[in-house]
């Protein structure tokens, strides 16, 4: 549907695509690219240039991360990895147990789009990432999220957009 609608950036919500699904999507994009490349009439007119494959919990090198991946929709090439920096506290007293991210901020510059930053859910409006975003002045901010209350997201999006003109896309799914 996104390809047919000429969507340029597709962002999946937080906790929607487990690792196996993300790998399958990347492999499908590679296979599709290879098939299209062999066609003499192909123009890749239905490709979505940027896809953020949500975020999901996965254990990597013995550490739990809530990780999103930005890929090139044309061929599945990984463009950026974003780890959630701060876990969410879920009543009563439960906490998302993730290890601190190894990088301080996830951003990528693309000539045709400008600076694209990714922040997962709460990182967008609370903590170090929220403080750093205005300083880097992103042209785009892509936010995979899972929340029943988008009020903090909306308030932060308005501030960032009004101050810097940043285009913010929050892809949210409600909590189960």
Short mmCIF file of C-alpha atoms in Angstrom, two decimals:
data_model
loop_
_atom_site.label_atom_id
_atom_site.label_comp_id
_atom_site.label_asym_id
_atom_site.label_seq_id
_atom_site.Cartn_x
_atom_site.Cartn_y
_atom_site.Cartn_z
CA UNK A 1 0.00 0.00 0.00
CA UNK A 2 2.81 2.42 0.88
CA UNK A 3 4.56 1.74 -2.42
CA UNK A 4 1.37 2.27 -4.40
CA UNK A 5 0.64 5.54 -2.57
CA UNK A 6 4.13 6.87 -3.38
CA UNK A 7 5.04 7.10 0.31
CA UNK A 8 8.61 8.38 0.77
CA UNK A 9 9.14 7.49 4.44
CA UNK A 10 7.43 4.60 6.23
CA UNK A 11 7.73 4.24 10.02
CA UNK A 12 6.46 1.19 11.89
CA UNK A 13 5.41 1.64 15.56
CA UNK A 14 7.38 0.40 18.54
CA UNK A 15 7.04 -3.32 19.37
CA UNK A 16 5.32 -4.28 16.11
CA UNK A 17 8.05 -6.12 14.19
CA UNK A 18 10.15 -8.70 16.03
CA UNK A 19 13.65 -9.44 14.75
CA UNK A 20 12.51 -12.30 12.51
CA UNK A 21 9.99 -10.04 10.73
CA UNK A 22 12.57 -7.26 10.28
CA UNK A 23 15.06 -9.71 8.78
CA UNK A 24 12.37 -11.11 6.46
CA UNK A 25 11.47 -7.60 5.26
CA UNK A 26 15.11 -6.73 4.55
CA UNK A 27 15.58 -10.03 2.67
CA UNK A 28 12.41 -9.42 0.67
CA UNK A 29 13.64 -5.95 -0.30
CA UNK A 30 17.00 -7.41 -1.41
CA UNK A 31 15.27 -10.11 -3.47
CA UNK A 32 12.91 -7.56 -5.02
CA UNK A 33 15.83 -5.25 -5.85
CA UNK A 34 17.75 -8.09 -7.47
CA UNK A 35 14.71 -9.07 -9.53
CA UNK A 36 14.03 -5.45 -10.55
CA UNK A 37 17.69 -4.94 -11.45
CA UNK A 38 17.49 -7.76 -14.00
CA UNK A 39 14.44 -6.22 -15.67
CA UNK A 40 15.20 -3.96 -18.63
CA UNK A 41 12.07 -1.87 -18.02
CA UNK A 42 12.35 -1.48 -14.26
CA UNK A 43 12.42 2.01 -12.78
CA UNK A 44 11.92 1.02 -9.12
CA UNK A 45 8.95 3.37 -9.22
CA UNK A 46 7.21 1.55 -6.39
CA UNK A 47 9.99 1.61 -3.85
CA UNK A 48 9.64 3.39 -0.50
CA UNK A 49 13.00 5.17 -0.08
CA UNK A 50 13.19 5.06 3.74
CA UNK A 51 11.66 2.47 6.05
CA UNK A 52 12.01 2.48 9.85
CA UNK A 53 11.39 -1.07 11.00
CA UNK A 54 9.85 -0.10 14.33
CA UNK A 55 11.69 -1.24 17.41
CA UNK A 56 11.59 -4.44 19.34
CA UNK A 57 13.40 -6.05 22.28
CA UNK A 58 16.30 -8.28 21.32
CA UNK A 59 19.32 -9.68 23.10
CA UNK A 60 22.58 -8.75 21.45
CA UNK A 61 25.95 -9.73 22.93
CA UNK A 62 24.23 -10.48 26.25
CA UNK A 63 22.55 -7.06 26.46
CA UNK A 64 18.85 -6.34 25.97
CA UNK A 65 18.08 -3.51 23.56
CA UNK A 66 14.88 -1.99 22.25
CA UNK A 67 16.26 -1.41 18.75
CA UNK A 68 14.88 0.14 15.58
CA UNK A 69 16.52 -0.10 12.18
CA UNK A 70 16.25 2.36 9.31
CA UNK A 71 16.69 0.67 5.95
CA UNK A 72 16.75 1.71 2.32
CA UNK A 73 13.41 0.58 0.91
CA UNK A 74 15.00 0.04 -2.47
CA UNK A 75 17.38 -2.77 -1.54
CA UNK A 76 17.14 -3.37 2.24
CA UNK A 77 20.51 -1.81 3.04
CA UNK A 78 20.75 -0.85 6.70
CA UNK A 79 21.13 2.92 7.00
CA UNK A 80 20.91 3.49 10.76
CA UNK A 81 20.38 1.68 14.06
CA UNK A 82 18.59 3.39 16.93
CA UNK A 83 18.46 1.98 20.45
CA UNK A 84 15.97 3.22 22.99
CA UNK A 85 17.87 5.04 25.74
CA UNK A 86 15.50 4.94 28.70
CA UNK A 87 13.06 2.24 29.69
CA UNK A 88 9.45 2.95 30.45
CA UNK A 89 7.99 2.36 33.89
CA UNK A 90 4.75 0.45 33.57
CA UNK A 91 2.46 0.31 36.63
CA UNK A 92 2.45 -1.33 39.06
CA UNK A 93 6.20 -0.96 39.53
CA UNK A 94 7.19 -2.82 36.38
CA UNK A 95 10.01 -1.40 34.29
CA UNK A 96 11.15 -2.02 30.75
CA UNK A 97 14.50 -3.69 31.32
CA UNK A 98 16.84 -2.58 28.59
CA UNK A 99 20.54 -1.83 28.70
CA UNK A 100 21.81 1.66 28.00
CA UNK A 101 22.34 2.34 24.32
CA UNK A 102 25.94 2.35 23.06
CA UNK A 103 25.41 5.53 21.02
CA UNK A 104 24.18 8.86 22.23
CA UNK A 105 22.02 9.85 19.24
CA UNK A 106 20.88 8.27 15.97
CA UNK A 107 20.85 10.57 12.97
CA UNK A 108 21.68 10.36 9.29
CA UNK A 109 22.13 13.05 6.65
CA UNK A 110 20.65 12.37 3.21
CA UNK A 111 21.22 15.00 0.50
CA UNK A 112 17.64 15.04 -0.76
CA UNK A 113 15.96 15.04 2.67
CA UNK A 114 18.41 16.65 5.10
CA UNK A 115 19.18 15.46 8.61
CA UNK A 116 16.95 12.60 9.78
CA UNK A 117 16.94 11.67 13.47
CA UNK A 118 15.25 8.70 15.13
CA UNK A 119 14.08 8.60 18.75
CA UNK A 120 12.05 5.75 20.24
CA UNK A 121 8.92 6.71 22.19
CA UNK A 122 9.79 8.35 25.53
CA UNK A 123 13.30 9.31 24.35
CA UNK A 124 11.63 11.93 22.14
CA UNK A 125 10.32 13.98 25.07
CA UNK A 126 12.29 12.89 28.16
CA UNK A 127 16.01 12.57 28.87
CA UNK A 128 19.26 13.19 27.03
CA UNK A 129 17.90 12.65 23.52
CA UNK A 130 15.07 15.14 24.06
CA UNK A 131 17.66 17.70 25.19
CA UNK A 132 20.00 17.01 22.26
CA UNK A 133 17.42 17.16 19.44
CA UNK A 134 17.05 20.97 19.33
CA UNK A 135 20.85 21.31 19.24
CA UNK A 136 21.27 19.16 16.12
CA UNK A 137 18.29 20.82 14.36
CA UNK A 138 16.95 17.80 12.48
CA UNK A 139 14.90 18.32 9.33
CA UNK A 140 13.02 15.10 10.10
CA UNK A 141 12.36 13.21 13.31
CA UNK A 142 10.96 9.67 13.08
CA UNK A 143 9.51 8.24 16.29
CA UNK A 144 8.42 4.60 16.63
CA UNK A 145 6.19 4.58 19.72
CA UNK A 146 3.84 2.53 21.86
CA UNK A 147 1.74 4.65 24.18
CA UNK A 148 -1.83 5.24 25.27
CA UNK A 149 -1.15 8.94 25.83
CA UNK A 150 0.34 10.97 22.98
CA UNK A 151 0.07 14.29 24.83
CA UNK A 152 3.82 14.47 25.63
CA UNK A 153 4.69 13.49 22.03
CA UNK A 154 2.36 16.16 20.61
CA UNK A 155 3.63 18.89 22.93
CA UNK A 156 7.28 18.17 22.08
CA UNK A 157 6.50 17.87 18.37
CA UNK A 158 4.84 21.29 18.37
CA UNK A 159 7.83 22.90 20.12
CA UNK A 160 10.37 21.34 17.77
CA UNK A 161 8.33 22.12 14.67
CA UNK A 162 7.56 25.71 15.68
CA UNK A 163 11.17 26.44 16.64
CA UNK A 164 13.05 24.59 13.88
CA UNK A 165 10.53 23.57 11.24
CA UNK A 166 11.29 19.90 11.93
CA UNK A 167 8.85 17.44 10.36
CA UNK A 168 7.94 14.86 12.99
CA UNK A 169 6.32 11.50 12.30
CA UNK A 170 5.18 9.58 15.38
CA UNK A 171 4.12 6.06 14.45
CA UNK A 172 2.21 4.89 17.51
CA UNK A 173 0.32 1.82 18.58
CA UNK A 174 -1.67 1.68 21.77
CA UNK A 175 -0.40 -0.47 24.61
CA UNK A 176 -2.03 -3.87 24.95
#
